[in-house]
CSV table of C-alpha atoms in Angstrom, one decimal:
chain,number,residue,atom,x,y,z
V,1,MET,CA,25.4,23.5,-8.1
V,2,ASP,CA,24.7,22.1,-4.5
V,3,LEU,CA,23.3,24.4,-2.0
V,4,PHE,CA,26.4,24.1,0.1
V,5,GLU,CA,29.2,24.4,-2.4
V,6,SER,CA,29.2,28.1,-2.5
V,7,GLN,CA,29.8,28.0,1.3
V,8,GLY,CA,33.1,26.3,1.2
V,9,VAL,CA,34.1,23.2,3.3
V,10,ASN,CA,36.5,22.8,6.5
V,11,GLU,CA,39.4,20.4,6.4
V,12,SER,CA,37.1,17.4,6.8
V,13,GLY,CA,35.0,18.2,4.0
V,14,ILE,CA,32.2,19.4,6.2
V,15,PRO,CA,30.3,22.5,4.7
V,16,ALA,CA,31.1,25.9,6.5
V,17,PHE,CA,28.2,28.2,6.1
V,18,SER,CA,28.3,31.9,5.8
V,19,SER,CA,26.1,34.5,7.3
V,20,GLN,CA,24.4,34.8,4.0
V,21,ALA,CA,23.2,31.2,4.0
V,22,PRO,CA,19.5,30.6,4.4
V,23,LEU,CA,18.2,30.7,8.1
V,24,ALA,CA,17.5,26.8,7.9
V,25,VAL,CA,21.1,26.2,6.9
V,26,ARG,CA,22.7,28.5,9.4
V,27,MET,CA,20.7,26.8,12.2
V,28,ARG,CA,21.7,23.3,11.3
V,29,PRO,CA,22.4,21.7,14.7
V,30,ARG,CA,26.1,21.7,15.8
V,31,THR,CA,25.7,19.1,18.6
V,32,VAL,CA,23.5,16.0,19.3
V,33,ASP,CA,21.8,18.1,22.1
V,34,GLU,CA,20.5,20.5,19.6
V,35,VAL,CA,18.6,17.6,17.6
V,36,GLU,CA,14.9,17.8,18.1
V,37,GLY,CA,12.4,15.1,17.6
V,38,GLN,CA,14.7,12.0,17.3
V,39,GLN,CA,15.7,11.0,20.9
V,40,HIS,CA,14.8,7.4,20.1
V,41,LEU,CA,17.8,7.2,17.9
V,42,LEU,CA,20.1,9.1,20.3
V,43,GLU,CA,19.6,7.5,23.6
V,44,GLN,CA,22.6,5.7,25.1
V,45,GLY,CA,23.4,2.3,23.4
V,46,ALA,CA,21.3,3.3,20.1
V,47,PRO,CA,23.3,2.4,16.8
V,48,LEU,CA,23.5,6.2,15.9
V,49,ARG,CA,24.8,7.1,19.4
V,50,ARG,CA,27.8,4.7,18.6
V,51,LEU,CA,28.1,6.3,15.2
V,52,LEU,CA,28.6,9.8,17.0
V,53,GLN,CA,31.3,8.7,19.1
V,54,PRO,CA,35.0,9.8,18.4
V,55,GLN,CA,36.9,7.9,15.8
V,56,GLY,CA,38.9,4.9,17.1
V,57,THR,CA,36.9,4.3,20.3
V,58,SER,CA,36.0,0.6,20.9
V,59,SER,CA,32.3,1.2,20.9
V,60,ALA,CA,32.6,3.3,17.6
V,61,ALA,CA,32.5,0.1,15.3
V,62,LEU,CA,30.8,2.0,12.3
V,63,SER,CA,27.9,0.5,10.3
V,64,SER,CA,26.4,1.8,7.4
V,65,VAL,CA,22.8,3.3,7.9
V,66,ILE,CA,19.8,4.2,6.1
V,67,LEU,CA,17.8,7.1,7.5
V,68,TRP,CA,14.2,6.9,6.6
V,69,GLY,CA,11.8,9.7,7.5
V,70,PRO,CA,9.8,12.7,6.2
V,71,PRO,CA,11.4,16.0,4.9
V,72,GLY,CA,13.0,18.3,7.4
V,73,THR,CA,13.2,15.8,10.2
V,74,GLY,CA,17.2,16.0,10.5
V,75,LYS,CA,18.6,13.2,8.2
V,76,THR,CA,21.3,15.6,6.7
V,77,THR,CA,22.2,17.1,10.0
V,78,LEU,CA,22.7,13.4,11.5
V,79,ALA,CA,25.2,12.7,8.6
V,80,TYR,CA,27.2,15.9,9.2
V,81,LEU,CA,27.3,15.2,13.2
V,82,VAL,CA,28.6,11.8,12.5
V,83,ALA,CA,31.4,13.1,10.4
V,84,ARG,CA,32.1,15.8,12.6
V,85,ALA,CA,32.2,13.6,15.9
V,86,GLY,CA,34.8,11.3,14.6
V,87,GLN,CA,36.8,13.8,12.5
V,88,ARG,CA,35.8,11.8,9.5
V,89,PHE,CA,36.1,13.1,6.0
V,90,PHE,CA,32.6,14.0,4.8
V,91,VAL,CA,31.5,13.6,1.2
V,92,GLU,CA,28.0,14.3,-0.1
V,93,LEU,CA,26.2,13.2,-3.1
V,94,SER,CA,22.9,13.8,-4.4
V,95,ALA,CA,21.2,10.8,-6.1
V,96,VAL,CA,19.4,13.4,-8.3
V,97,SER,CA,22.7,14.4,-10.1
V,98,ALA,CA,25.4,11.8,-9.1
V,99,GLY,CA,26.1,8.6,-11.3
V,100,VAL,CA,28.2,5.5,-11.0
V,101,LYS,CA,31.3,7.5,-11.8
V,102,ASP,CA,30.9,9.9,-9.0
V,103,ILE,CA,30.4,6.9,-6.7
V,104,ARG,CA,33.5,5.2,-7.8
V,105,ASP,CA,35.7,8.4,-7.5
V,106,VAL,CA,34.5,8.8,-4.0
V,107,VAL,CA,35.3,5.2,-3.0
V,108,ALA,CA,38.7,5.5,-4.5
V,109,ALA,CA,39.6,8.6,-2.8
V,110,ALA,CA,38.3,7.4,0.5
V,111,LYS,CA,40.5,4.0,0.2
V,112,ARG,CA,43.6,6.4,-0.5
V,113,ARG,CA,42.6,8.4,2.3
V,114,ILE,CA,42.6,5.7,4.9
V,115,ALA,CA,45.7,4.2,3.7
V,116,ALA,CA,47.6,7.4,3.9
V,117,THR,CA,46.3,8.9,7.1
V,118,GLY,CA,43.9,6.4,8.7
V,119,GLN,CA,41.0,8.8,8.3
V,120,GLU,CA,37.8,7.3,7.7
V,121,THR,CA,35.2,8.8,5.2
V,122,VAL,CA,31.5,9.3,5.7
V,123,LEU,CA,29.6,9.2,2.3
V,124,PHE,CA,26.2,10.9,2.6
V,125,VAL,CA,23.9,10.0,-0.2
V,126,ASP,CA,20.7,12.2,-0.2
V,127,GLU,CA,17.3,10.9,-1.8
V,128,VAL,CA,19.1,7.3,-2.5
V,129,HIS,CA,15.7,5.9,-3.6
V,130,ARG,CA,16.3,7.9,-6.9
V,131,PHE,CA,19.4,5.9,-7.6
V,132,SER,CA,18.8,3.2,-10.1
V,133,LYS,CA,19.5,-0.5,-9.3
V,134,SER,CA,23.0,-0.4,-10.9
V,135,GLN,CA,24.0,2.7,-9.1
V,136,GLN,CA,22.9,1.2,-5.8
V,137,ASP,CA,24.9,-1.9,-6.8
V,138,ALA,CA,27.9,0.3,-7.2
V,139,LEU,CA,27.6,1.0,-3.4
V,140,LEU,CA,27.9,-2.5,-2.2
V,141,PRO,CA,31.6,-3.2,-2.3
V,142,SER,CA,32.5,-0.1,-0.3
V,143,VAL,CA,29.7,-0.7,2.1
V,144,GLU,CA,30.8,-4.4,2.7
V,145,ASN,CA,34.4,-3.7,2.9
V,146,ARG,CA,33.8,-0.5,5.1
V,147,TRP,CA,35.8,1.6,2.6
V,148,VAL,CA,33.3,4.1,3.5
V,149,THR,CA,30.6,4.6,6.1
V,150,LEU,CA,27.4,5.0,4.0
V,151,ILE,CA,24.6,7.2,5.4
V,152,ALA,CA,22.0,7.1,2.9
V,153,ALA,CA,18.7,9.3,3.3
V,154,THR,CA,15.2,8.7,1.9
V,155,THR,CA,11.7,10.0,2.3
V,156,GLU,CA,10.3,6.6,0.7
V,157,ASN,CA,10.0,3.3,2.2
V,158,PRO,CA,13.4,1.6,1.8
V,159,SER,CA,11.7,-1.8,1.3
V,160,PHE,CA,10.4,-0.7,-1.8
V,161,SER,CA,13.2,1.8,-3.1
V,162,VAL,CA,16.4,0.2,-1.8
V,163,ILE,CA,18.0,-2.8,-3.1
V,164,SER,CA,17.9,-5.8,-0.7
V,165,PRO,CA,21.7,-6.4,-0.8
V,166,LEU,CA,22.2,-2.8,0.4
V,167,LEU,CA,19.5,-3.0,3.1
V,168,SER,CA,20.9,-6.2,4.6
V,169,ARG,CA,24.4,-4.6,4.8
V,170,SER,CA,23.0,-1.3,6.7
V,171,LEU,CA,21.0,-0.3,9.7
V,172,LEU,CA,17.6,1.1,8.9
V,173,LEU,CA,16.6,3.9,11.3
V,174,THR,CA,13.5,5.6,11.2
V,175,LEU,CA,13.0,9.2,12.0
V,176,HIS,CA,9.8,10.6,13.4
V,177,PRO,CA,7.9,13.7,12.0
V,178,LEU,CA,8.8,16.7,14.4
V,179,GLY,CA,6.2,17.4,17.0
V,180,ALA,CA,4.8,21.0,17.6
V,181,HIS,CA,7.1,21.2,20.6
V,182,ASP,CA,10.0,20.4,18.5
V,183,ILE,CA,9.1,23.1,16.0
V,184,GLU,CA,8.6,25.6,18.5
V,185,VAL,CA,12.1,25.0,20.1
V,186,LEU,CA,13.5,25.3,16.7
V,187,LEU,CA,11.8,28.6,16.1
V,188,GLU,CA,12.6,30.1,19.5
V,189,ARG,CA,16.3,29.1,18.9
V,190,ALA,CA,16.6,30.6,15.5
V,191,LEU,CA,15.0,33.8,17.0
V,192,VAL,CA,17.8,34.4,19.5
V,193,ASP,CA,20.8,32.3,18.3
V,194,GLU,CA,23.8,34.4,17.0
V,195,ARG,CA,23.6,32.2,13.8
V,196,GLY,CA,20.1,33.3,13.6
V,197,LEU,CA,18.0,36.3,14.1
V,198,GLN,CA,20.2,37.5,17.1
V,199,GLY,CA,17.1,38.5,19.1
V,200,LYS,CA,16.1,41.4,16.7
V,201,TRP,CA,12.5,40.0,16.2
V,202,SER,CA,10.0,38.4,18.4
V,203,LEU,CA,6.8,36.2,17.6
V,204,THR,CA,3.2,36.8,18.5
V,205,GLU,CA,1.7,33.7,19.9
V,206,VAL,CA,-0.7,33.5,17.1
V,207,ALA,CA,2.2,33.9,14.5
V,208,ARG,CA,4.1,31.0,16.4
V,209,GLU,CA,1.0,28.7,16.3
V,210,ALA,CA,0.6,29.7,12.6
V,211,LEU,CA,4.3,28.9,11.7
V,212,ILE,CA,4.1,25.7,13.5
V,213,ARG,CA,0.9,24.5,11.9
V,214,LEU,CA,2.2,25.6,8.4
V,215,SER,CA,5.4,23.8,8.8
V,216,GLY,CA,3.6,20.4,8.6
V,217,ALA,CA,6.3,18.7,11.0
V,218,ASP,CA,9.1,19.9,8.7
V,219,GLY,CA,11.8,21.7,10.8
V,220,ARG,CA,13.5,23.1,7.8
V,221,LYS,CA,10.2,24.5,6.4
V,222,SER,CA,9.4,26.1,9.7
V,223,LEU,CA,12.7,28.2,9.5
V,224,THR,CA,12.2,29.1,6.0
V,225,LEU,CA,8.7,30.4,6.6
V,226,LEU,CA,10.2,32.3,9.8
V,227,GLU,CA,12.8,33.9,7.7
V,228,ALA,CA,10.3,35.0,5.1
V,229,ALA,CA,8.0,36.3,7.7
V,230,VAL,CA,10.8,38.3,9.4
V,231,ALA,CA,11.5,39.8,5.8
V,232,ALA,CA,7.8,40.6,5.5
V,233,ALA,CA,7.8,42.3,9.0
V,234,SER,CA,11.0,44.3,8.1
V,235,GLU,CA,9.4,45.6,4.9
V,236,MET,CA,6.7,46.9,7.3
V,237,ASP,CA,9.1,48.4,9.9
V,238,ALA,CA,8.1,45.9,12.6
V,239,THR,CA,10.1,44.1,14.9
V,240,THR,CA,7.3,41.8,16.0
V,241,VAL,CA,6.3,39.2,13.7
V,242,ASP,CA,2.4,38.8,13.5
V,243,VAL,CA,0.1,36.5,12.0
V,244,GLU,CA,-0.2,38.9,8.9
V,245,HIS,CA,3.5,38.5,8.1
V,246,VAL,CA,3.3,34.7,8.3
V,247,GLU,CA,0.3,35.1,6.1
V,248,ALA,CA,2.4,37.1,3.6
V,249,ALA,CA,5.3,34.7,3.8
V,250,ALA,CA,3.0,31.7,3.2
V,251,ASN,CA,1.4,33.7,0.4
V,252,HIS,CA,-2.1,32.5,1.3
V,253,ALA,CA,-4.8,33.3,3.9
V,254,LEU,CA,-4.3,31.2,6.9
V,255,VAL,CA,-7.0,28.9,7.9
V,256,ARG,CA,-8.1,29.4,11.6
V,257,TRP,CA,-7.2,26.3,13.5
V,258,ASP,CA,-6.9,26.0,17.1
V,259,LYS,CA,-7.8,23.0,19.2
V,260,ASP,CA,-11.5,23.5,19.1
V,261,GLN,CA,-11.3,23.7,15.1
V,262,HIS,CA,-9.3,20.5,15.1
V,263,TYR,CA,-12.1,18.5,16.6
V,264,ASP,CA,-15.0,20.6,15.3
V,265,VAL,CA,-13.9,20.2,11.5
V,266,ALA,CA,-13.1,16.6,12.2
V,267,SER,CA,-16.3,15.9,13.5
V,268,ALA,CA,-17.9,17.7,10.5
V,269,PHE,CA,-15.8,15.8,8.2
V,270,ILE,CA,-16.8,12.4,9.5
V,271,LYS,CA,-20.4,13.5,9.9
V,272,SER,CA,-20.5,14.6,6.2
V,273,MET,CA,-19.1,11.4,4.8
V,274,ARG,CA,-21.5,9.3,7.0
V,275,GLY,CA,-24.2,11.7,5.6
V,276,SER,CA,-23.1,11.0,2.0
V,277,ASP,CA,-22.6,14.8,1.3
V,278,VAL,CA,-19.5,14.3,-1.0
V,279,ASP,CA,-19.2,18.0,-1.5
V,280,ALA,CA,-19.2,18.9,2.3
V,281,ALA,CA,-16.7,15.9,2.9
V,282,VAL,CA,-14.2,17.3,0.3
V,283,HIS,CA,-14.6,20.8,1.7
V,284,TYR,CA,-13.7,19.6,5.2
V,285,LEU,CA,-10.8,17.6,3.9
V,286,ALA,CA,-9.4,20.8,2.2
V,287,ARG,CA,-9.7,22.7,5.3
V,288,MET,CA,-7.8,20.1,7.2
V,289,ILE,CA,-5.2,20.0,4.4
V,290,GLU,CA,-4.8,23.6,4.2
V,291,ALA,CA,-4.5,24.2,7.9
V,292,GLY,CA,-1.5,21.7,8.0
V,293,GLU,CA,-3.3,18.8,9.6
V,294,ASP,CA,-1.2,15.5,9.6
V,295,PRO,CA,-2.4,13.6,6.5
V,296,ARG,CA,-1.9,10.4,8.4
V,297,PHE,CA,-4.6,11.5,10.9
V,298,ILE,CA,-6.9,12.2,8.1
V,299,ALA,CA,-6.3,9.0,6.4
V,300,ARG,CA,-7.0,7.2,9.8
V,301,ARG,CA,-10.5,9.0,10.2
V,302,VAL,CA,-11.4,7.9,6.6
V,303,MET,CA,-10.7,4.2,7.4
V,304,ILE,CA,-12.6,4.3,10.6
V,305,CYS,CA,-15.5,5.8,8.7
V,306,ALA,CA,-15.3,3.2,5.9
V,307,ALA,CA,-15.5,0.4,8.6
V,308,GLU,CA,-18.1,2.1,10.9
V,309,ASP,CA,-20.4,3.8,8.4
V,310,VAL,CA,-20.0,1.7,5.0
V,311,GLY,CA,-19.4,-1.6,6.5
V,312,MET,CA,-20.7,-4.4,4.8
V,313,ALA,CA,-23.0,-2.4,2.5
V,314,ALA,CA,-19.7,-2.0,0.3
V,315,PRO,CA,-16.9,-3.8,1.9
V,316,GLU,CA,-14.4,-3.1,-0.9
V,317,VAL,CA,-14.5,0.6,0.3
V,318,LEU,CA,-12.3,-0.3,3.4
V,319,SER,CA,-9.8,-1.9,1.4
V,320,LEU,CA,-9.5,1.1,-0.9
V,321,THR,CA,-9.1,3.4,2.1
V,322,VAL,CA,-6.5,1.2,3.8
V,323,ALA,CA,-4.5,1.3,0.4
V,324,ALA,CA,-4.9,5.0,0.3
V,325,ALA,CA,-3.5,5.4,4.0
V,326,GLN,CA,-0.6,3.2,3.1
V,327,ALA,CA,0.1,5.4,-0.1
V,328,VAL,CA,-0.2,8.5,2.0
V,329,ALA,CA,2.5,7.5,4.3
V,330,MET,CA,4.6,6.5,1.4
V,331,ILE,CA,4.3,9.6,-0.7
V,332,GLY,CA,3.5,12.4,1.6
V,333,MET,CA,2.1,15.7,0.9
V,334,PRO,CA,1.2,17.7,-1.5
V,335,GLU,CA,0.6,14.5,-3.5
V,336,ALA,CA,-1.2,12.7,-0.8
V,337,ARG,CA,-4.1,15.1,-1.2
V,338,ILE,CA,-5.1,13.3,-4.3
V,339,LEU,CA,-5.2,10.0,-2.6
V,340,LEU,CA,-7.1,11.4,0.3
V,341,SER,CA,-9.6,13.0,-1.9
V,342,GLU,CA,-10.3,9.6,-3.8
V,343,ALA,CA,-10.7,7.9,-0.5
V,344,VAL,CA,-13.2,10.4,0.9
V,345,ILE,CA,-15.2,10.5,-2.2
V,346,ALA,CA,-15.4,6.6,-2.2
V,347,VAL,CA,-16.6,6.5,1.5
V,348,ALA,CA,-18.9,9.5,1.1
V,349,THR,CA,-20.7,8.1,-2.1
V,350,ALA,CA,-20.8,4.4,-0.9
V,351,PRO,CA,-24.1,2.9,0.3
V,352,LYS,CA,-24.0,3.1,4.1
V,353,SER,CA,-24.4,0.5,7.0
V,354,ASN,CA,-23.5,0.5,10.8
V,355,ALA,CA,-24.8,-3.2,11.1
V,356,ALA,CA,-21.2,-4.6,11.7
V,357,TYR,CA,-20.4,-1.8,14.2
V,358,GLN,CA,-23.9,-2.4,16.1
V,359,ALA,CA,-23.4,-6.1,16.0
V,360,ILE,CA,-19.9,-6.2,18.1
V,361,ASP,CA,-21.1,-3.4,20.3
V,362,ARG,CA,-24.3,-5.6,21.1
V,363,ALA,CA,-22.0,-8.7,21.7
V,364,LEU,CA,-19.7,-6.8,23.9
V,365,ALA,CA,-22.7,-5.6,25.9
V,366,ASP,CA,-23.8,-8.9,26.6
V,367,ILE,CA,-20.3,-10.0,27.6
V,368,ARG,CA,-19.9,-7.1,30.1
V,369,GLU,CA,-23.4,-7.9,31.7
V,370,GLY,CA,-22.0,-11.5,32.5
V,371,LYS,CA,-23.8,-13.3,29.6
V,372,GLY,CA,-22.1,-16.0,27.8
V,373,GLY,CA,-22.0,-19.5,29.5
V,374,PRO,CA,-19.6,-22.4,29.1
V,375,VAL,CA,-18.7,-23.3,25.3
V,376,PRO,CA,-21.0,-26.2,24.1
V,377,LEU,CA,-19.1,-29.6,24.7
V,378,HIS,CA,-19.2,-30.5,20.9
V,379,LEU,CA,-17.4,-27.2,20.2
V,380,ARG,CA,-14.4,-27.6,22.7
V,381,ASP,CA,-10.9,-28.3,21.6
V,382,ALA,CA,-10.5,-32.2,21.4
V,383,HIS,CA,-6.8,-32.5,20.3
V,384,TYR,CA,-5.3,-32.8,23.6
V,385,SER,CA,-4.9,-36.4,25.6
V,386,GLY,CA,-8.0,-37.0,27.7
V,387,ALA,CA,-10.4,-34.4,25.9
V,388,ARG,CA,-12.5,-37.1,24.3
V,389,GLN,CA,-13.0,-38.4,27.8
V,390,LEU,CA,-14.3,-35.2,28.9
V,391,GLY,CA,-16.9,-35.2,26.0
V,392,HIS,CA,-15.0,-32.5,24.1
V,393,GLY,CA,-15.6,-32.6,20.2
V,394,GLN,CA,-18.1,-35.4,20.5
V,395,GLU,CA,-21.2,-35.1,18.1
V,396,TYR,CA,-19.6,-32.2,16.5
V,397,VAL,CA,-20.6,-31.9,12.8
V,398,TYR,CA,-18.0,-30.9,10.3
V,399,ALA,CA,-19.5,-28.1,8.3
V,400,HIS,CA,-18.1,-29.4,4.8
V,401,ASP,CA,-19.8,-32.6,5.4
V,402,ALA,CA,-23.3,-31.3,5.8
V,403,PRO,CA,-25.8,-30.2,3.0
V,404,HIS,CA,-24.9,-26.7,1.6
V,405,HIS,CA,-21.9,-26.8,3.8
V,406,VAL,CA,-23.8,-25.6,6.8
V,407,ALA,CA,-24.0,-27.8,10.0
V,408,ALA,CA,-27.1,-27.4,12.0
V,409,GLN,CA,-25.9,-27.7,15.5
V,410,GLN,CA,-25.7,-25.4,18.7
V,411,TYR,CA,-22.8,-22.8,18.4
V,412,LEU,CA,-23.9,-20.1,21.0
V,413,PRO,CA,-23.7,-20.9,24.7
V,414,ASP,CA,-27.0,-21.9,26.4
V,415,ASP,CA,-27.7,-18.6,27.9
V,416,LEU,CA,-27.6,-16.8,24.4
V,417,LEU,CA,-29.5,-19.1,22.2
V,418,GLY,CA,-31.4,-17.3,19.7
V,419,ARG,CA,-29.6,-14.0,20.3
V,420,ARG,CA,-29.2,-12.0,17.1
V,421,TYR,CA,-26.4,-9.6,16.8
V,422,TYR,CA,-25.9,-8.9,13.2
V,423,GLU,CA,-29.0,-7.5,11.4
V,424,PRO,CA,-27.9,-6.3,7.9
V,425,THR,CA,-29.6,-3.6,6.1
V,426,ALA,CA,-31.1,-3.6,2.7
V,427,ASN,CA,-28.4,-1.2,1.4
V,428,GLY,CA,-25.7,-2.1,-1.0
V,429,ASN,CA,-24.1,-5.3,-0.8
V,430,GLU,CA,-25.9,-6.1,2.5
V,431,ALA,CA,-29.2,-6.5,0.5
V,432,MET,CA,-27.9,-9.7,-0.7
V,433,LEU,CA,-26.5,-10.4,2.8
V,434,THR,CA,-29.7,-10.0,4.3
V,435,LYS,CA,-31.2,-12.9,2.1
V,436,ARG,CA,-28.1,-15.0,2.8
V,437,VAL,CA,-28.1,-14.4,6.5
V,438,GLN,CA,-31.7,-15.3,6.8
V,439,MET,CA,-31.2,-18.3,4.9
V,440,LEU,CA,-28.1,-19.5,7.0
V,441,ARG,CA,-30.1,-19.0,10.2
V,442,ASP,CA,-33.1,-20.9,8.9
V,443,LEU,CA,-30.6,-23.9,8.1
V,444,LEU,CA,-29.0,-23.6,11.6
V,445,ASP,CA,-32.5,-23.7,13.3
V,446,MET,CA,-33.0,-27.1,11.4
V,447,ARG,CA,-32.9,-29.9,14.1
C-alpha cells in the first residue's frame, strides 16, 4: 500500500493527510513560498513557475518534466503543487510497483476526464528510472499528445536511466541538495507549525546542528529524525530536545563536527593519503562519512590528492578517482562509501610524486615575475595572409619528419632558454619518465 493511500484524497486526487501521518508528510509544503532550496526552478519565467500557474492561463502551456535530484529535495512536493495550483487531477504511480497496464488505465481515465470536464491530469511517476524501456515507451503517446502532464522523479542521471524519446519530450529540471540553512528553516517550521509540533518542544543549538548534519541535505530525513528525537525526549519527560535525544533517534553516537573539525579532519585526511598511511586515510574517511560530510566534497579532495601528490608516478590513479567521483554523484549514499573507500585506498597506496604540481608552479612564478619573452618566430602562427612575410613559421621543423620524431629547435622564449620546470622523481611510473625526459632534453639540445 502506498504511504498516502490510507490518508484519503480530495476531489482532485491529491492526498489529504491526517494528524497521524508522519511529520515529514504533514509538513509537506502547501505553497511555493514554503519550498526551500530550489529557488532556481521557481523564479519568475522559469518553466516550473509556468506549471504552477492556474489552469487555462495563457502562460501556463504545460510541458512534461523530469525532476532529477537527491532524495528529500522536494520532487514529490513540486508535483503536488503543480496539480493543486491548476486544480488539475493528480495521479501518482510508483515505478517500483506499477506496470504498463497501470499506465494505460491512468491515460484512458485522463482522456475521458478532459473530454467530459476539461480537467487536466498530472501523472506523477516516482523513481521513473526503475521503469523498464517498455514501460517508459508506454508513456510516450500520452506525453506527446498531452493527454497527461507527466512529472517524473528520479535520483539517477536521466541521461543513463530515461529513454531518449521521453527525455526529448520533457523538460529536465535539476534539483539541488538542500543547504544547512534550508534544513534549519524546515526544522524551525516543523517545531512551531500547527501541522507539526505546535511549539510544544524546542531544540538546543547542539541538537539543531546535529540534525542538520545527520540529515545529509535530505529534508525528509531531517524531519524524520526530528520526530524520532522528540519521541525520545518525551520518553524522558523533556520538552527540550538535546543532542542525546538526537543520538538516541539516530541510534548511534554522534561524531563531533563543528567548523574546526571539518577543516582539521579534511586536512588530516589529505595528509594521510599523501603520507601513504592507508589505515589513517580510511579512518578519516569514515569520520567524515559518519559526520554527514557531503560525499561529493570528499570525492573532490581525493581527486585533488591524486593529481597533486600521486601525479605522474601513477597517472592511472587520477582516472580512477574521477570515475569514482562521477559514480558517487550518480549513486549517492550509503553505497557511495564503497566507491570513496576504493579511491582513497588507491591514492594512499600509490607511489607519490608532486613533480607535475611543482612544474606548473615554477612556470607560473616565472610568468608572474615578468619572464617569458616573445614566442620564437619559427613557432608563430603562419596560417594567415602575410604571416610568412613577417617570418612566422620559417625554418620550423615538423617533429614527425625528424629522427625519433623529436625536432631539435628552440621552443622556449630567449630569456628562458635552458629553464627546467619538470623534474621527475624515481618513484613509480616516473622512474621511466626520468630516463625519457633526459633523453628528450639531450635530443632537443642537439644543434
